[in-house]
PDB file of C-alpha atoms in Angstrom:
ATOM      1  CA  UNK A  26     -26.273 -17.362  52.092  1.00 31.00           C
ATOM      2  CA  UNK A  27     -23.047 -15.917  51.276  1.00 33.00           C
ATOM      3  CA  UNK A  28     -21.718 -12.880  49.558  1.00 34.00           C
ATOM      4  CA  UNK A  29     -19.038 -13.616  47.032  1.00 35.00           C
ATOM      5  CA  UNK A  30     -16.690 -12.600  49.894  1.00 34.00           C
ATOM      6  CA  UNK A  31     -17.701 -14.972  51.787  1.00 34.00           C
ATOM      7  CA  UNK A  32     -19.406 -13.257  54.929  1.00 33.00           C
ATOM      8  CA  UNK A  33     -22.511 -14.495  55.595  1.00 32.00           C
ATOM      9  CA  UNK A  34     -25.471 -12.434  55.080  1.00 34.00           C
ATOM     10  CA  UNK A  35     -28.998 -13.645  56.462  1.00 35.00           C
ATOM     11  CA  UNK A  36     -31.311 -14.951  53.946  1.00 34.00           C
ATOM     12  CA  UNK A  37     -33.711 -11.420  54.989  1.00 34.00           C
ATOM     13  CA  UNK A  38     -30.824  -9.170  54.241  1.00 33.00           C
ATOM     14  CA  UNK A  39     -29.829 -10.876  51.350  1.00 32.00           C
ATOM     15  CA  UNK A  40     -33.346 -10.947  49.184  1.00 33.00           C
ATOM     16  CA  UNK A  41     -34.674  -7.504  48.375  1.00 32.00           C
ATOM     17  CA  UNK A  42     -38.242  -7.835  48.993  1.00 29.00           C
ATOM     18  CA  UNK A  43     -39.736  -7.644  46.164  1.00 31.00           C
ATOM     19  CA  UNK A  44     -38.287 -11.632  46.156  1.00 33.00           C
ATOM     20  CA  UNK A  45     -41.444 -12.581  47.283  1.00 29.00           C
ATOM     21  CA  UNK A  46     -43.216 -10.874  43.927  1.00 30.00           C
ATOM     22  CA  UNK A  47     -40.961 -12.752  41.912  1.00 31.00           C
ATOM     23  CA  UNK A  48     -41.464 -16.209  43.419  1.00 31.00           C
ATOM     24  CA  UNK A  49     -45.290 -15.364  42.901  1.00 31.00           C
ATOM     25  CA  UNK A  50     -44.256 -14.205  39.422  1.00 31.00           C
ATOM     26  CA  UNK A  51     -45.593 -11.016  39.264  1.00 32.00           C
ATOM     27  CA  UNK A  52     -42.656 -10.135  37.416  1.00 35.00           C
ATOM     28  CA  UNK A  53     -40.699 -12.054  34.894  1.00 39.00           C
ATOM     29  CA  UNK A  54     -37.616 -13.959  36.765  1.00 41.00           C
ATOM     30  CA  UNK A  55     -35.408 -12.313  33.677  1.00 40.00           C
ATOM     31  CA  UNK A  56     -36.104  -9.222  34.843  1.00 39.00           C
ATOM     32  CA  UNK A  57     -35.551  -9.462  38.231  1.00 43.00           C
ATOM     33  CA  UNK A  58     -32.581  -7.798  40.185  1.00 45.00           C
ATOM     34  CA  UNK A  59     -31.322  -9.016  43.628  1.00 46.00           C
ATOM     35  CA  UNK A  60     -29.618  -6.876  45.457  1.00 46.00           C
ATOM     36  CA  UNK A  61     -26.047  -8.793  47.041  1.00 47.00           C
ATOM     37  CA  UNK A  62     -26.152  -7.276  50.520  1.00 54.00           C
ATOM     38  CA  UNK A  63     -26.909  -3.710  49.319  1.00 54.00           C
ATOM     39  CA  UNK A  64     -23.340  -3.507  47.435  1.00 56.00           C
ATOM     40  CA  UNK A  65     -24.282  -4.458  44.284  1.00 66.00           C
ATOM     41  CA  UNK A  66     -27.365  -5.405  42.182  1.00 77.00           C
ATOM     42  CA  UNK A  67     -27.123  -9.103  39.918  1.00 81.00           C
ATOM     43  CA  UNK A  68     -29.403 -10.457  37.518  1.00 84.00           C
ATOM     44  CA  UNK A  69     -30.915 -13.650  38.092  1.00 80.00           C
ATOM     45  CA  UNK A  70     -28.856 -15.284  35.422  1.00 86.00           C
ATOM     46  CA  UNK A  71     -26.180 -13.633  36.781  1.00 88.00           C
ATOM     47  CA  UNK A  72     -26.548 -15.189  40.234  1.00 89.00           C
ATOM     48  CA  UNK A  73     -27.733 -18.588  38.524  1.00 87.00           C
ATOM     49  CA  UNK A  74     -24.334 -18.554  37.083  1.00 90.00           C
ATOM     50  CA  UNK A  75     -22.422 -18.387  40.144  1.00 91.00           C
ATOM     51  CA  UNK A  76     -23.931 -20.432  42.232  1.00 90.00           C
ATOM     52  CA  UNK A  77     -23.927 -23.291  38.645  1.00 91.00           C
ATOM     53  CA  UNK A  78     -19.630 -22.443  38.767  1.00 93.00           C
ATOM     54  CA  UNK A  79     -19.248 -21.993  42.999  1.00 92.00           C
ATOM     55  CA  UNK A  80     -17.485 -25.450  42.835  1.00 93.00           C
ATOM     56  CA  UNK A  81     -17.309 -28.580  41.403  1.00 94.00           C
ATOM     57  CA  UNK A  82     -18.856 -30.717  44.253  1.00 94.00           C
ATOM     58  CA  UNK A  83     -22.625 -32.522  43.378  1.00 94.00           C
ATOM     59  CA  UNK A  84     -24.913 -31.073  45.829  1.00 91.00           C
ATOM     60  CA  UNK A  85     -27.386 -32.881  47.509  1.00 93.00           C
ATOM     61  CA  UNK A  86     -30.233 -31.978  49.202  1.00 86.00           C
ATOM     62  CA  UNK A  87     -30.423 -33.070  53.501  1.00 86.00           C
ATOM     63  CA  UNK A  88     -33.026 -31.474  56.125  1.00 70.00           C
ATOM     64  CA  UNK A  89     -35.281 -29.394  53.379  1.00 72.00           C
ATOM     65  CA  UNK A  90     -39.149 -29.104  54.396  1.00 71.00           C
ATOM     66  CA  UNK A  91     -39.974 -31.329  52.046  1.00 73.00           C
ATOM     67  CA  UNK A  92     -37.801 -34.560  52.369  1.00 75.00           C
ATOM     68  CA  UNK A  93     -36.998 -34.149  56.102  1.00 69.00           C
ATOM     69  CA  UNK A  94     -34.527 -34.940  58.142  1.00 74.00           C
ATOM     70  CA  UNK A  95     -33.978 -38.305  56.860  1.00 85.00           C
ATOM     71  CA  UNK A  96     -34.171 -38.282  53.279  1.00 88.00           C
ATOM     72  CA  UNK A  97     -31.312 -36.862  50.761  1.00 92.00           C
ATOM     73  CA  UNK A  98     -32.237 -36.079  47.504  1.00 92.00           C
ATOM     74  CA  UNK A  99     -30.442 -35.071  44.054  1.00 94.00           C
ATOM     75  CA  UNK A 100     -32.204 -32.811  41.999  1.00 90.00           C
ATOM     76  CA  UNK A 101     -31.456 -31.333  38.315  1.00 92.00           C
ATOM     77  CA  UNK A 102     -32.605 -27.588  36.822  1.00 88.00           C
ATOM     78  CA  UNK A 103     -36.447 -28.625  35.597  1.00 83.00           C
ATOM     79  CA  UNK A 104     -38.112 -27.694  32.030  1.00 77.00           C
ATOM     80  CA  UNK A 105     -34.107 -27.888  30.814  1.00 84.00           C
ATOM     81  CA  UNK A 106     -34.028 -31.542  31.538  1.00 87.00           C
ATOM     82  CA  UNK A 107     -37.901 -32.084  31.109  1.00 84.00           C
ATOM     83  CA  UNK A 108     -39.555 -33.664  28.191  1.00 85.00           C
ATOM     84  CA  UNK A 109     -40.688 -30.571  25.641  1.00 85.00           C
ATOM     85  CA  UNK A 110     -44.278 -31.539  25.346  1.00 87.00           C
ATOM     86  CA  UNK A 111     -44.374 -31.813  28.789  1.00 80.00           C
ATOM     87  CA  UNK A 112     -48.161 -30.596  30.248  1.00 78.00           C
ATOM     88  CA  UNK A 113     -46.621 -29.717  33.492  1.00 71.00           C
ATOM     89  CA  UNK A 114     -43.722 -27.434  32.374  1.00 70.00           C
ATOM     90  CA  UNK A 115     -46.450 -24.211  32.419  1.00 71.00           C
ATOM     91  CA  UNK A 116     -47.280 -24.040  36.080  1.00 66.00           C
ATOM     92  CA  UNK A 117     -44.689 -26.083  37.243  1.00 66.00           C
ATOM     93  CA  UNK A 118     -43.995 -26.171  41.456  1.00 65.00           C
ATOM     94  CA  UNK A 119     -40.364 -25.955  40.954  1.00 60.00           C
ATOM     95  CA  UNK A 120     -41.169 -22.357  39.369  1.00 64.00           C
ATOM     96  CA  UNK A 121     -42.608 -20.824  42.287  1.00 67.00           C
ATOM     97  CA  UNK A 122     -41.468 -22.481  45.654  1.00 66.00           C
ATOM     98  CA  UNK A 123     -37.751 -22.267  46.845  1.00 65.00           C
ATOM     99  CA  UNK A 124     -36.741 -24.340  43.864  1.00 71.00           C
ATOM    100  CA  UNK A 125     -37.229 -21.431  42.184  1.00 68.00           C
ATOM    101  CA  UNK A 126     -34.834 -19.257  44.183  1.00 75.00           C
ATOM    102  CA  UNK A 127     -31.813 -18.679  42.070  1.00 79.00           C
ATOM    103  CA  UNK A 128     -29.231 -19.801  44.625  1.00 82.00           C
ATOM    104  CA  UNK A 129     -30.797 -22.992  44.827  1.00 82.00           C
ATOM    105  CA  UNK A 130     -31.713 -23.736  41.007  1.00 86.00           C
ATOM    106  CA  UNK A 131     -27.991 -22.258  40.711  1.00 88.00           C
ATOM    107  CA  UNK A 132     -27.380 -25.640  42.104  1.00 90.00           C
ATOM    108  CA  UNK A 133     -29.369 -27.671  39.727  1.00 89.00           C
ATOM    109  CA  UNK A 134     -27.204 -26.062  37.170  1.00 92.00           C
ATOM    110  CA  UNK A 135     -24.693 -27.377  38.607  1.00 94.00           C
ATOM    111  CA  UNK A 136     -24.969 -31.009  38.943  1.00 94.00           C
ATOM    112  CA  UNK A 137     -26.479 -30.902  35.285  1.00 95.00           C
ATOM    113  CA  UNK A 138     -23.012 -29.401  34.359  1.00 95.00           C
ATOM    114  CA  UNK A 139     -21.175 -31.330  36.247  1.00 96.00           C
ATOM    115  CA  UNK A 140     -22.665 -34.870  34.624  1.00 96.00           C
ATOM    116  CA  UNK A 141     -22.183 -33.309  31.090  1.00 96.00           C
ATOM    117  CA  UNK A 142     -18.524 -32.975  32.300  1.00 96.00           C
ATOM    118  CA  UNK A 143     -17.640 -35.569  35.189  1.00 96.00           C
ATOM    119  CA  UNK A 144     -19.225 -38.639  32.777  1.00 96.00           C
ATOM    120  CA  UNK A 145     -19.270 -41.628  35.015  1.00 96.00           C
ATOM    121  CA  UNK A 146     -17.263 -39.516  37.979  1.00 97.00           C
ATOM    122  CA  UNK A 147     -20.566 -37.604  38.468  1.00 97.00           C
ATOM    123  CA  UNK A 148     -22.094 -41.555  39.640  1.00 97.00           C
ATOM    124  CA  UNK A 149     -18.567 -42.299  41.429  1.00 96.00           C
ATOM    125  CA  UNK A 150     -19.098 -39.355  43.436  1.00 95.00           C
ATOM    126  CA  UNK A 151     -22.728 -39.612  44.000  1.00 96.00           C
ATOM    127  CA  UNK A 152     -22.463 -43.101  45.053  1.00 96.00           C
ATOM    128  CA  UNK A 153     -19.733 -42.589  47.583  1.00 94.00           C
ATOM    129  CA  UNK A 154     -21.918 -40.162  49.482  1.00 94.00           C
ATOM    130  CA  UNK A 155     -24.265 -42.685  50.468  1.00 94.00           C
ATOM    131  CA  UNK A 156     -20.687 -44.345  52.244  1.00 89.00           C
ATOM    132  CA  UNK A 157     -20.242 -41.588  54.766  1.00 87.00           C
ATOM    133  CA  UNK A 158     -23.638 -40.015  55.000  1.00 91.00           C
ATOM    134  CA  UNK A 159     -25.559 -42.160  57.055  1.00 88.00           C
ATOM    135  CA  UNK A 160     -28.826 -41.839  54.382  1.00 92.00           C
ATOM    136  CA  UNK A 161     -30.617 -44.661  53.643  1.00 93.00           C
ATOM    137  CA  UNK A 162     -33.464 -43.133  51.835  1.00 92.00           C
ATOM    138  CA  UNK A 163     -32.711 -40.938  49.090  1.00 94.00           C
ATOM    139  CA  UNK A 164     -35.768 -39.019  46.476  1.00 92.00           C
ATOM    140  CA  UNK A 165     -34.598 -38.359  42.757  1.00 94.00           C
ATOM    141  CA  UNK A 166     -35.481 -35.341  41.030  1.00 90.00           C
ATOM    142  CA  UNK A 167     -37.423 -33.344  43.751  1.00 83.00           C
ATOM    143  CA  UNK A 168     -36.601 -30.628  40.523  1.00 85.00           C
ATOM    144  CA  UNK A 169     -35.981 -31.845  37.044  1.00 87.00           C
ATOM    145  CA  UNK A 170     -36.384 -35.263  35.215  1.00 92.00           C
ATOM    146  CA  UNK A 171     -33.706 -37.400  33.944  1.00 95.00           C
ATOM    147  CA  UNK A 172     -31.093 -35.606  30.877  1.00 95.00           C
ATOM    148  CA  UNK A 173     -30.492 -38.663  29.351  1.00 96.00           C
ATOM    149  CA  UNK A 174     -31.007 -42.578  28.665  1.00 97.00           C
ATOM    150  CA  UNK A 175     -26.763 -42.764  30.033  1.00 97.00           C
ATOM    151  CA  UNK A 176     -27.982 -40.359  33.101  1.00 97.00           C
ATOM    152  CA  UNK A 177     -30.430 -43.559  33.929  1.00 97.00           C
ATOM    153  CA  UNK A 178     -27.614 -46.328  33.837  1.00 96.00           C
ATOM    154  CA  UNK A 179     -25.909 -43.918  36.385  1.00 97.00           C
ATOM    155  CA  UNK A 180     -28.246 -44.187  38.763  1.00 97.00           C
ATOM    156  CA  UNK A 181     -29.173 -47.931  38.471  1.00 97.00           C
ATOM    157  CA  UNK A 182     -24.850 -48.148  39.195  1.00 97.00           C
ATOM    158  CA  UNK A 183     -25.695 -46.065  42.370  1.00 97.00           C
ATOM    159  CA  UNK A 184     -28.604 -48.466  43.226  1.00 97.00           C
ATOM    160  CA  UNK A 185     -26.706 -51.413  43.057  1.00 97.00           C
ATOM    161  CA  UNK A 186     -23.469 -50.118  43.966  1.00 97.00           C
ATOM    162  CA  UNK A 187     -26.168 -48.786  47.688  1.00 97.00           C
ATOM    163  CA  UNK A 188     -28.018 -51.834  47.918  1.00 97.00           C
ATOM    164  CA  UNK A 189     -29.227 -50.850  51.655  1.00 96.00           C
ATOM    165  CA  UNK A 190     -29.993 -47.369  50.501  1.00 97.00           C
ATOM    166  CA  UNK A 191     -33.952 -47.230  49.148  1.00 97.00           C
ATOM    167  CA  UNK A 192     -34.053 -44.740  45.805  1.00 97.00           C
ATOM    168  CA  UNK A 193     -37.370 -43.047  44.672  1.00 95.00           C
ATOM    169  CA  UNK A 194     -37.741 -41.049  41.852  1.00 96.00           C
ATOM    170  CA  UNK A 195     -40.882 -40.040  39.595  1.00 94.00           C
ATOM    171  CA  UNK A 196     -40.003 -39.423  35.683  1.00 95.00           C
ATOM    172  CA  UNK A 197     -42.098 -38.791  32.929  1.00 93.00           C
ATOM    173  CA  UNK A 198     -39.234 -39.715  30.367  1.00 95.00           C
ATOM    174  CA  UNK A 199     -41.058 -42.927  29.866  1.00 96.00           C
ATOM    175  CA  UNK A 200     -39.472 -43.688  27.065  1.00 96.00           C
ATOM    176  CA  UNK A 201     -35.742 -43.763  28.821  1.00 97.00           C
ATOM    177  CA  UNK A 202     -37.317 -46.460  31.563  1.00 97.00           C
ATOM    178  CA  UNK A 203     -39.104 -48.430  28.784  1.00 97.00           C
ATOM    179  CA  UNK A 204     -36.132 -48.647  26.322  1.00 96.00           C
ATOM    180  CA  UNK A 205     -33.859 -49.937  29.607  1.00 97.00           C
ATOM    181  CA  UNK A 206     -36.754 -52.442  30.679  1.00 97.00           C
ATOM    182  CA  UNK A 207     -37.275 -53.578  26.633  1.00 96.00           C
ATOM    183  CA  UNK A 208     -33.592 -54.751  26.537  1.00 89.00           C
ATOM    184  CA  UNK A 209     -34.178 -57.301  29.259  1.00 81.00           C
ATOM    185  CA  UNK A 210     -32.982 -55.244  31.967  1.00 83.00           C
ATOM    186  CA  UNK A 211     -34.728 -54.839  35.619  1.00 92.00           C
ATOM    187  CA  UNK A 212     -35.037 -52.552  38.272  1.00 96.00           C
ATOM    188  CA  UNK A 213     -32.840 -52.587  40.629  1.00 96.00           C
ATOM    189  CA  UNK A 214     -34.982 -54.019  44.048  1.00 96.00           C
ATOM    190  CA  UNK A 215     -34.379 -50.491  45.481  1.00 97.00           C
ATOM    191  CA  UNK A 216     -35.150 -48.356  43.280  1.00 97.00           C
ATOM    192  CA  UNK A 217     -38.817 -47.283  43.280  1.00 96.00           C
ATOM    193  CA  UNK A 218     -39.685 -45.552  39.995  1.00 97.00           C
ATOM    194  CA  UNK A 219     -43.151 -44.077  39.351  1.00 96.00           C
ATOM    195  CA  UNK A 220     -44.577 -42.696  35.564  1.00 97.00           C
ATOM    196  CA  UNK A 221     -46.225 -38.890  36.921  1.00 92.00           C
ATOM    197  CA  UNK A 222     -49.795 -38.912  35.141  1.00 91.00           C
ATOM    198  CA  UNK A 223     -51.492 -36.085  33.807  1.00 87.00           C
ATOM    199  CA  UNK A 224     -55.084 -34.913  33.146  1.00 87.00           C
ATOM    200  CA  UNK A 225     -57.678 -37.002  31.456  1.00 90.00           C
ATOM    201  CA  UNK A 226     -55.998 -36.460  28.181  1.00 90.00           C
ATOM    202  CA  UNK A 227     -52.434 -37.308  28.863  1.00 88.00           C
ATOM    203  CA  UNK A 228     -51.441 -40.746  27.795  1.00 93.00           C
ATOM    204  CA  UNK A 229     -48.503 -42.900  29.471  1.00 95.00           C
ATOM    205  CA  UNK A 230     -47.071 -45.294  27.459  1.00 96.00           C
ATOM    206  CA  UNK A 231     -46.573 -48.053  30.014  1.00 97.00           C
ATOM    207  CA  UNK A 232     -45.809 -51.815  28.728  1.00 97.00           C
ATOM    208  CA  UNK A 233     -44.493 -52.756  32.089  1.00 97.00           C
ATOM    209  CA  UNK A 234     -46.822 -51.613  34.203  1.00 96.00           C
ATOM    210  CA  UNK A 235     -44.919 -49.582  36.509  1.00 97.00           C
ATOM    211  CA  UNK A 236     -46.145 -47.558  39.010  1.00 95.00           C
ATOM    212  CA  UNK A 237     -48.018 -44.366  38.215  1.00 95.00           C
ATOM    213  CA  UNK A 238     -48.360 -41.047  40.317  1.00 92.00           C
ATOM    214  CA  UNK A 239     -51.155 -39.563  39.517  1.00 93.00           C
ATOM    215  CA  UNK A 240     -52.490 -35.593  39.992  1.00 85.00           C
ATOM    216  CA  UNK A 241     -55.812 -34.957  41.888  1.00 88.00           C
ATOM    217  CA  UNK A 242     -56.639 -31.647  39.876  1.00 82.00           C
ATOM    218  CA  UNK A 243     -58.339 -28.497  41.650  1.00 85.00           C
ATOM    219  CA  UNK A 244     -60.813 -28.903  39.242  1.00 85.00           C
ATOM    220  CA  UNK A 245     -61.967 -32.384  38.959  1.00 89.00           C
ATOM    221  CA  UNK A 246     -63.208 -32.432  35.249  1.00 88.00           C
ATOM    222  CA  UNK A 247     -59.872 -32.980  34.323  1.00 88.00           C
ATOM    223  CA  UNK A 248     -58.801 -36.160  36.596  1.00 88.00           C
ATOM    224  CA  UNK A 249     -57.946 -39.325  34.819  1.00 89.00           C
ATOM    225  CA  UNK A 250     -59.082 -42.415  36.506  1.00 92.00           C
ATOM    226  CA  UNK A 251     -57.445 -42.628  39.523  1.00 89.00           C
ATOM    227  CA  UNK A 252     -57.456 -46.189  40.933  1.00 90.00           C
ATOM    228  CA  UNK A 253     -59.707 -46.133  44.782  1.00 89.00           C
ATOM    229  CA  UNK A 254     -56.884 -48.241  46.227  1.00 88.00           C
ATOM    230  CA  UNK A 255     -54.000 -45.633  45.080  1.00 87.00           C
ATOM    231  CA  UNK A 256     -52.457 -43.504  47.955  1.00 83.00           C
ATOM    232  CA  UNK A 257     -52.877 -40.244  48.780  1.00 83.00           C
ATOM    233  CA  UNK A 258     -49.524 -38.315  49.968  1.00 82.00           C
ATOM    234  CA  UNK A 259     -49.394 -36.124  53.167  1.00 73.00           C
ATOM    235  CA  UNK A 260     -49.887 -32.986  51.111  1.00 62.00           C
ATOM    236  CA  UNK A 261     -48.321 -30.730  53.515  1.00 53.00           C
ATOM    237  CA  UNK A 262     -49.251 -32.356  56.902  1.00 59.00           C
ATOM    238  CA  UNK A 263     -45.939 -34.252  56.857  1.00 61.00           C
ATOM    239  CA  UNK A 264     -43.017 -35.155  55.200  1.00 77.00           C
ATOM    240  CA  UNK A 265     -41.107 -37.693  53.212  1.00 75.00           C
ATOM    241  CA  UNK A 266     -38.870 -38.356  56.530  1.00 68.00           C
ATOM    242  CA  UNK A 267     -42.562 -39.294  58.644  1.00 72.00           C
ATOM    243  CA  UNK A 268     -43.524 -41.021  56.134  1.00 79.00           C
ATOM    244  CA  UNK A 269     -41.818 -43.593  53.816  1.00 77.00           C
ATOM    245  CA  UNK A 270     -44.652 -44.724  51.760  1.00 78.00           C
ATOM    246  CA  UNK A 271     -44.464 -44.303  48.299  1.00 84.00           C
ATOM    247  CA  UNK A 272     -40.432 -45.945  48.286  1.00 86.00           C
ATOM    248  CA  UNK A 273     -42.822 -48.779  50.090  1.00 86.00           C
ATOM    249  CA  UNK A 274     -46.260 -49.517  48.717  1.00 90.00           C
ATOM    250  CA  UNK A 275     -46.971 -51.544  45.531  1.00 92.00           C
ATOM    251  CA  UNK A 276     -50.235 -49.208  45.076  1.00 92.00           C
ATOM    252  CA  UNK A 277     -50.210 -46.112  42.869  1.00 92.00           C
ATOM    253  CA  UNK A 278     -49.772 -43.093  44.366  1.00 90.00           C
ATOM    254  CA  UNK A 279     -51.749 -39.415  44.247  1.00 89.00           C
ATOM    255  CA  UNK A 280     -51.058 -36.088  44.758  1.00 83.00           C
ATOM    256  CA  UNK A 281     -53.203 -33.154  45.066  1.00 82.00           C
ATOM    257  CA  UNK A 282     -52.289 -30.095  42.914  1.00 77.00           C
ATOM    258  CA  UNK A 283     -49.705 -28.442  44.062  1.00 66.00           C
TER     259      UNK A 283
END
């Protein structure tokens, strides 16, 4: 991390501790204070904010824990960009892992700003990344779901415009993916897109059968019926890089609560 100087500041120096009770959320994120290298004291929104305005570049996510070493991924700020009735908003993983981390939802902010402003430059420069980079695997919305039904056409361009790069993303914006399949449109051949599931109760409107992701709840009263045949992810023993399977299999996939 940086300070607004620029001299670098290591990621223990740079969290007060009490960091650790707000990922947990023992303390409203609102109310939180970090502490900028002992200098000063910021808000969370306040440091959100910077790190939203810190430039006008998309970021993209290479290396995390999660994806690996091979996989990129673009991500956008979640519950702002997910569906209101949305079961999953209360509870959500992005609120307390490193998503959650200011700095790095900061960034979210960010590429949800900069489509609202860029247009069709936001896809121009998101495509051309995949011309230098080397990545041929690349997981959409790690954070987030997609803004908008124009924020969809932008990434089929990248899809086709990448044909040797493989695309995953899971949505629950059904509606966005329906409404593009209804007008006689297909998915691009790599682009793997998967409806996220819900409890027992949740219902997924799903005329085209795509492929669902469902959630293997703690408590097992409230599982839907998962198909035997479905997938289960790594959860935790591995990641996306060692893995590859759900841009690959034509199964459902599951994925224990997390």
């Amino acid at each position: 991390y940086y300070n607004l100087d620029s001299t670098f500041v290591p990621t223990s120096n740079f969290f007060d501790l009490r960091a650790w009770d707000y990922i947990h959320f023992s303390e409203p994120y609102e109310q939180y204070v970090i502490y900028n290298n002992g200098a000063e004291k910021w808000t969370r929104e306040q440091k959100v904010d910077y790190y939203c305005n810190i430039n006008d570049e998309i970021t993209i996510a290479t290396g995390n824990r999660k994806l690996g070493s091979q996989v990129c991924g673009l991500s956008m700020p979640n519950v702002i960009t997910c569906r209101p009735d949305a079961p999953c908003r209360v509870g959500c993983y992005c609120n307390k892992g490193p998503q959650a981390f200011a700095n790095i939802y900061g960034t979210y902010c960010k590429n949800l700003r900069l489509y609202h402003e860029l247009g069709n430059e936001f896809f121009d420069k998101w495509s051309a990344y995949f011309k230098f980079s080397g990545y041929r695997y690349c997981r959409i919305f790690d954070s987030g779901d997609i803004p908008d039904y124009d924020f969809f056409l932008g990434i089929i361009k990248v899809c086709k415009d990448n044909p040797k790069v493989k695309f995953l993303m899971y949505t629950k914006k059904y509606n966005i993916v329906n409404s593009y399949l209804t007008n006689n449109n297909e998915l691009p051949k790599n682009l793997k897109v998967y409806f996220s599931a819900w409890d027992k109760d949740w219902i997924i409107d799903n005329p085209f059968n795509i492929q669902i992701a469902y959630i293997d709840f703690d408590d097992k009263t409230r599982n839907p019926e998962i198909p035997t045949d479905a997938f289960c992810c790594q959860d935790g023993t591995g990641c996306c890089s060692t893995c590859y399977k759900c841009w690959h299999t034509t199964k459902d996939v599951v994925f224990r609560q997390h």
